[in-house]
Structure formats: structure tokens, C-alpha cells
Amino acid sequence: MLVHVGLLPLSSSCLPSLPRLPRLSSTKHRTFAMAVVSEDPVREWILSEGNATQITRISPVGGGCINRASHYDTDAGSFFVKTNRSIGPSMFEGEALGLGAMFETGTIRVPKPFKFGPLPTGGSYIIMEFIEFGSRRSNQSVLGRKLAEMHKAGKSEKGFGFEVNNTVGSTPQINTWSSDWIQFYGEHRLGYQLQLALDQYGDSTIYEKGQRLVKSMGPFFDNVVIEPCLLHGDLWSGNISSDKNGEPVILDPACYCKLKWT
């Protein structure tokens, strides 16, 4: 049996043509950013690299519980912005790189990320494409097919893991590269979450039972060849929507290379 581990890509049928993702911009990687941080880096980007000459309206967007979300209307189109006043840029870096990885597969629609970085008074932000959602729920069979296409397109040559650590919600997720799926899943998924639960709640019962599972799960994968590929990483109903044409849209990833059965 052959198993692929990966994330679903954007389906080419959901967009008539997908332009190549522009180079993701981050103040974190710019040498001048350490010297000067704009008082409003979101507005600065929109009015420069975003090609807008004016911002006509800023509207709050509900639905999230971790970040503040806003819809920026401009004369050059719309942008979706998330900010967090207490968490640094690493959280949005993981989201931006995950969105970019899924976008580049050309299989399923995701918001195209444009920029992330620090806020001058603390915290961080991310700017991405604004997608107008439709009133209809996405077709589940189409969603499944496009996810399968993404998994096939998002093969990983580095093994199991991701370019950076990221978060599920605001919970850290470790993505250190590994060539062995059982080791990666046992140590960086089950084991890490068990340790977080032990540290926070102090109950060793679940931790000890979980560790027994980690140490004994190898036989479940006997005679299975596992190959890494791109996964969304946090795919639940709250991170799935549809655009105004009814095409599936997936959001808020915690990407890494994981199992996909074929």
C-alpha cells in the first residue's frame, strides 16, 4: 500500500488562471526593518506595494476568537487583514507560508498572502487577498476532490515537517523535518501535545497512556509506504467556506506534510 503525506492544493478548476504567487513580503527579513518600523505598516503597504492611492473603508470582520480581522476597501481592490496585539510575527509567518504553499499548487482556492510583520506597539499583522464568501455551503464532493488534487500536487522532497514551526489556533506546532513518519507523528504531534497537556493541567494519566500509544503505534503502519505531501493541518468546518461562485475555499492553515491515503 502506498501512502502520501501532504496538503491539498488549489484546484485549477476553481480559478480560470492563477498568477504566480508574488514574493512574500515580510519586514522580518528586511535589513532596514530593524531600524525603522512604520507607525501603520498595513496602511503603508496597501498604499505602496498594494497599488492603492486611497483606502475608502475599513470594516471589522467577525468570526475569529484569536485575532482581530478587518476588510480594507481601496481603489485598487480589497484586502483582508488580521492583527494580534500580543503574539509576534512568527504565528503569521507560519500562516503566510502555509497559504503560499497551498496557493502555488493551483488546486483549491485559498487567500493569497501578501505580507506579514511586526506592529510598532507590539504584536503582528498579516495582509492577504480578500475573498467574498457566498451564501451557499461548498459542495463536499468538490471539496474532497480538490483536496485530493492538492495532496498529489504538494509533494515534499524534504520529508515530514514544514519550513517553519506554526500554530493550530494559537497552540504551537513543531515541524522539525524528519525522514520517518512514525517518529515525526509520535514526537512532534502526539508527544508534543501530550506534553503541553501535562504542563498545563498536571494530570499524568493521559500523558502516560498517550506515551504508550506513541511507543506502540509502529505496527499500525506495517507494509505501508508513506510519502510526504502538503496538508492543511487544521481542516475543520470553521476553516472551510465557499466563494460567491460556490467554489470551496480553505483558510487558516497549520500546514505540514502528513498522511494522504491513495
CSV table of C-alpha atoms in Angstrom, one decimal, residues 24-250:
chain,number,residue,atom,x,y,z
A,24,LEU,CA,6.0,37.1,0.0
A,25,SER,CA,7.0,40.3,1.8
A,26,SER,CA,8.0,40.3,5.4
A,27,THR,CA,9.6,43.1,7.4
A,28,LYS,CA,11.2,40.4,9.4
A,29,HIS,CA,13.6,39.6,6.6
A,30,ARG,CA,14.4,43.2,5.6
A,31,THR,CA,17.6,44.7,6.9
A,32,PHE,CA,16.1,48.2,7.2
A,33,ALA,CA,13.2,46.9,9.3
A,34,MET,CA,15.2,46.7,12.5
A,35,ALA,CA,16.0,50.4,12.3
A,36,VAL,CA,12.5,51.8,11.3
A,37,VAL,CA,9.1,50.3,11.8
A,38,SER,CA,6.2,52.2,10.3
A,39,GLU,CA,3.6,53.6,12.6
A,40,ASP,CA,1.0,51.9,10.4
A,41,PRO,CA,2.7,49.2,8.3
A,42,VAL,CA,-0.6,47.9,7.0
A,43,ARG,CA,-1.7,51.2,5.5
A,44,GLU,CA,1.9,51.8,4.2
A,45,TRP,CA,1.9,48.5,2.3
A,46,ILE,CA,-1.6,49.0,0.9
A,47,LEU,CA,-0.8,52.5,-0.4
A,48,SER,CA,2.6,51.4,-1.9
A,49,GLU,CA,3.0,47.8,-2.9
A,50,GLY,CA,-0.7,47.2,-2.8
A,51,ASN,CA,-1.0,49.8,-5.6
A,52,ALA,CA,-3.8,51.7,-3.9
A,53,THR,CA,-4.0,55.5,-3.8
A,54,GLN,CA,-6.7,55.7,-1.1
A,55,ILE,CA,-8.4,53.4,1.4
A,56,THR,CA,-12.1,54.0,1.2
A,57,ARG,CA,-13.4,52.0,4.1
A,58,ILE,CA,-12.1,49.7,6.9
A,59,SER,CA,-14.7,47.3,8.2
A,60,PRO,CA,-14.4,44.8,11.1
A,61,VAL,CA,-14.9,41.1,10.2
A,62,GLY,CA,-16.3,38.8,12.8
A,63,GLY,CA,-15.9,35.1,13.3
A,64,GLY,CA,-12.5,34.7,14.8
A,65,CYS,CA,-11.6,34.5,18.5
A,66,ILE,CA,-7.7,34.8,18.4
A,67,ASN,CA,-7.1,37.7,16.1
A,68,ARG,CA,-8.7,41.0,15.1
A,69,ALA,CA,-9.8,40.8,11.4
A,70,SER,CA,-10.6,43.7,9.1
A,71,HIS,CA,-11.7,44.3,5.5
A,72,TYR,CA,-9.9,47.1,3.7
A,73,ASP,CA,-11.7,48.6,0.7
A,74,THR,CA,-9.4,50.6,-1.7
A,75,ASP,CA,-9.4,52.0,-5.2
A,76,ALA,CA,-7.2,49.0,-6.1
A,77,GLY,CA,-9.4,46.3,-4.7
A,78,SER,CA,-10.0,44.7,-1.3
A,79,PHE,CA,-7.6,43.3,1.3
A,80,PHE,CA,-8.1,41.1,4.3
A,81,VAL,CA,-6.0,42.0,7.4
A,82,LYS,CA,-5.5,40.2,10.7
A,83,THR,CA,-3.7,41.7,13.6
A,84,ASN,CA,-2.8,40.3,17.0
A,85,ARG,CA,-1.5,42.7,19.8
A,86,SER,CA,0.1,40.0,21.9
A,87,ILE,CA,1.7,37.5,19.6
A,88,GLY,CA,4.7,38.2,17.4
A,89,PRO,CA,5.1,37.7,13.7
A,90,SER,CA,6.1,34.0,13.9
A,91,MET,CA,2.4,33.0,14.0
A,92,PHE,CA,1.5,34.9,10.9
A,93,GLU,CA,4.7,33.8,9.2
A,94,GLY,CA,3.5,30.2,9.5
A,95,GLU,CA,0.1,31.1,8.2
A,96,ALA,CA,1.6,33.1,5.3
A,97,LEU,CA,4.0,30.3,4.2
A,98,GLY,CA,1.2,27.7,4.5
A,99,LEU,CA,-1.2,29.8,2.4
A,100,GLY,CA,1.5,30.3,-0.1
A,101,ALA,CA,2.4,26.7,-0.3
A,102,MET,CA,-1.3,25.7,-0.9
A,103,PHE,CA,-1.8,28.6,-3.4
A,104,GLU,CA,1.1,27.5,-5.5
A,105,THR,CA,-0.3,24.0,-6.1
A,106,GLY,CA,-3.1,25.6,-8.2
A,107,THR,CA,-5.7,23.2,-7.0
A,108,ILE,CA,-8.1,24.7,-4.4
A,109,ARG,CA,-8.8,28.3,-3.6
A,110,VAL,CA,-7.1,29.9,-0.7
A,111,PRO,CA,-6.4,33.6,0.1
A,112,LYS,CA,-3.2,34.7,-1.5
A,113,PRO,CA,-0.8,36.1,1.2
A,114,PHE,CA,0.9,39.4,0.6
A,115,LYS,CA,2.8,40.5,3.7
A,116,PHE,CA,3.3,39.8,7.4
A,117,GLY,CA,5.3,41.6,10.0
A,118,PRO,CA,5.5,43.3,13.5
A,119,LEU,CA,3.3,46.1,14.7
A,120,PRO,CA,5.2,49.1,16.1
A,121,THR,CA,3.5,48.9,19.5
A,122,GLY,CA,3.8,45.1,19.8
A,123,GLY,CA,2.1,42.2,18.2
A,124,SER,CA,1.9,41.4,14.5
A,125,TYR,CA,-0.2,41.6,11.3
A,126,ILE,CA,-0.8,39.7,8.0
A,127,ILE,CA,-2.3,41.1,4.8
A,128,MET,CA,-3.9,38.8,2.3
A,129,GLU,CA,-6.4,38.6,-0.6
A,130,PHE,CA,-9.9,39.3,0.4
A,131,ILE,CA,-12.3,36.6,-0.8
A,132,GLU,CA,-16.0,37.4,-0.9
A,133,PHE,CA,-17.8,34.4,0.5
A,134,GLY,CA,-21.1,33.1,-0.9
A,135,SER,CA,-24.2,32.2,1.0
A,136,ARG,CA,-24.1,28.5,-0.2
A,137,ARG,CA,-22.1,25.8,1.5
A,138,SER,CA,-19.4,24.4,-0.6
A,139,ASN,CA,-20.1,21.1,-2.4
A,140,GLN,CA,-18.5,18.4,-0.2
A,141,SER,CA,-17.6,16.2,-3.1
A,142,VAL,CA,-15.9,19.0,-5.0
A,143,LEU,CA,-14.1,20.0,-1.8
A,144,GLY,CA,-12.8,16.4,-1.4
A,145,ARG,CA,-11.7,16.2,-5.0
A,146,LYS,CA,-9.8,19.5,-4.8
A,147,LEU,CA,-8.1,18.5,-1.5
A,148,ALA,CA,-7.0,15.2,-3.2
A,149,GLU,CA,-5.6,17.2,-6.1
A,150,MET,CA,-3.7,19.4,-3.6
A,151,HIS,CA,-2.2,16.4,-1.8
A,152,LYS,CA,-1.0,15.0,-5.1
A,153,ALA,CA,0.5,18.3,-6.2
A,154,GLY,CA,2.1,19.2,-2.9
A,155,LYS,CA,4.8,16.5,-2.7
A,156,SER,CA,7.7,17.2,-0.2
A,157,GLU,CA,11.3,16.3,-1.0
A,158,LYS,CA,12.5,17.2,2.5
A,159,GLY,CA,10.4,14.6,4.3
A,160,PHE,CA,7.8,15.2,7.0
A,161,GLY,CA,7.6,18.7,8.5
A,162,PHE,CA,7.5,22.2,7.3
A,163,GLU,CA,9.7,25.2,6.6
A,164,VAL,CA,8.8,26.8,10.0
A,165,ASN,CA,7.0,25.9,13.2
A,166,ASN,CA,3.4,27.2,13.2
A,167,THR,CA,0.3,27.2,15.3
A,168,VAL,CA,-3.1,25.4,15.5
A,169,GLY,CA,-5.1,28.4,16.6
A,170,SER,CA,-2.6,29.9,19.0
A,171,THR,CA,-1.2,26.5,20.1
A,172,PRO,CA,2.4,25.9,18.9
A,173,GLN,CA,3.0,23.1,16.5
A,174,ILE,CA,6.6,21.8,15.9
A,175,ASN,CA,7.5,21.0,12.3
A,176,THR,CA,11.2,19.8,12.6
A,177,TRP,CA,12.0,17.8,9.4
A,178,SER,CA,12.1,14.0,9.7
A,179,SER,CA,12.5,11.2,7.2
A,180,ASP,CA,10.3,8.9,9.3
A,181,TRP,CA,6.6,9.4,9.6
A,182,ILE,CA,6.1,7.4,12.7
A,183,GLN,CA,8.9,9.3,14.5
A,184,PHE,CA,7.5,12.6,13.3
A,185,TYR,CA,3.9,12.0,14.3
A,186,GLY,CA,4.8,10.4,17.6
A,187,GLU,CA,7.3,13.1,18.7
A,188,HIS,CA,6.0,16.3,17.1
A,189,ARG,CA,2.3,15.7,17.1
A,190,LEU,CA,1.1,13.3,19.7
A,191,GLY,CA,4.1,13.6,22.0
A,192,TYR,CA,4.2,17.4,21.9
A,193,GLN,CA,0.5,17.8,22.5
A,194,LEU,CA,0.6,15.3,25.4
A,195,GLN,CA,3.5,17.3,27.0
A,196,LEU,CA,1.6,20.6,26.6
A,197,ALA,CA,-1.4,19.0,28.4
A,198,LEU,CA,0.7,17.7,31.2
A,199,ASP,CA,2.5,21.0,31.7
A,200,GLN,CA,-0.8,22.9,31.7
A,201,TYR,CA,-3.1,20.6,33.7
A,202,GLY,CA,-0.6,18.5,35.7
A,203,ASP,CA,-2.5,15.2,35.1
A,204,SER,CA,-0.1,12.4,34.2
A,205,THR,CA,-2.8,9.8,33.4
A,206,ILE,CA,-3.5,10.9,29.9
A,207,TYR,CA,0.2,11.6,29.3
A,208,GLU,CA,1.2,8.1,30.3
A,209,LYS,CA,-1.5,6.4,28.3
A,210,GLY,CA,-0.6,8.6,25.3
A,211,GLN,CA,3.0,7.7,25.5
A,212,ARG,CA,2.1,4.0,25.5
A,213,LEU,CA,0.3,4.7,22.2
A,214,VAL,CA,3.2,6.6,20.8
A,215,LYS,CA,5.6,3.7,21.6
A,216,SER,CA,3.3,1.0,20.2
A,217,MET,CA,1.8,2.6,17.0
A,218,GLY,CA,4.5,1.3,14.6
A,219,PRO,CA,2.7,-2.0,13.8
A,220,PHE,CA,-0.3,0.0,12.6
A,221,PHE,CA,1.8,1.1,9.6
A,222,ASP,CA,3.4,-2.3,8.7
A,223,ASN,CA,3.6,-2.9,5.0
A,224,VAL,CA,2.6,0.7,4.3
A,225,VAL,CA,4.8,3.0,2.3
A,226,ILE,CA,4.4,6.6,3.4
A,227,GLU,CA,5.4,9.5,1.3
A,228,PRO,CA,5.2,13.2,2.4
A,229,CYS,CA,3.0,15.8,0.8
A,230,LEU,CA,1.3,19.0,1.8
A,231,LEU,CA,-1.5,19.1,4.4
A,232,HIS,CA,-3.7,22.0,5.5
A,233,GLY,CA,-3.1,20.8,9.1
A,234,ASP,CA,-6.2,22.3,10.8
A,235,LEU,CA,-9.1,21.4,8.4
A,236,TRP,CA,-12.4,21.7,10.3
A,237,SER,CA,-15.7,23.3,9.3
A,238,GLY,CA,-14.7,26.7,10.7
A,239,ASN,CA,-11.8,26.8,8.2
A,240,ILE,CA,-13.8,25.8,5.2
A,241,SER,CA,-16.1,28.2,3.2
A,242,SER,CA,-17.0,28.9,-0.4
A,243,ASP,CA,-16.7,31.9,-2.7
A,244,LYS,CA,-19.6,33.7,-4.4
A,245,ASN,CA,-19.5,31.2,-7.2
A,246,GLY,CA,-19.8,28.2,-4.8
A,247,GLU,CA,-16.2,27.0,-5.1
A,248,PRO,CA,-14.6,25.7,-2.0
A,249,VAL,CA,-12.2,28.0,-0.1
A,250,ILE,CA,-9.9,26.8,2.7
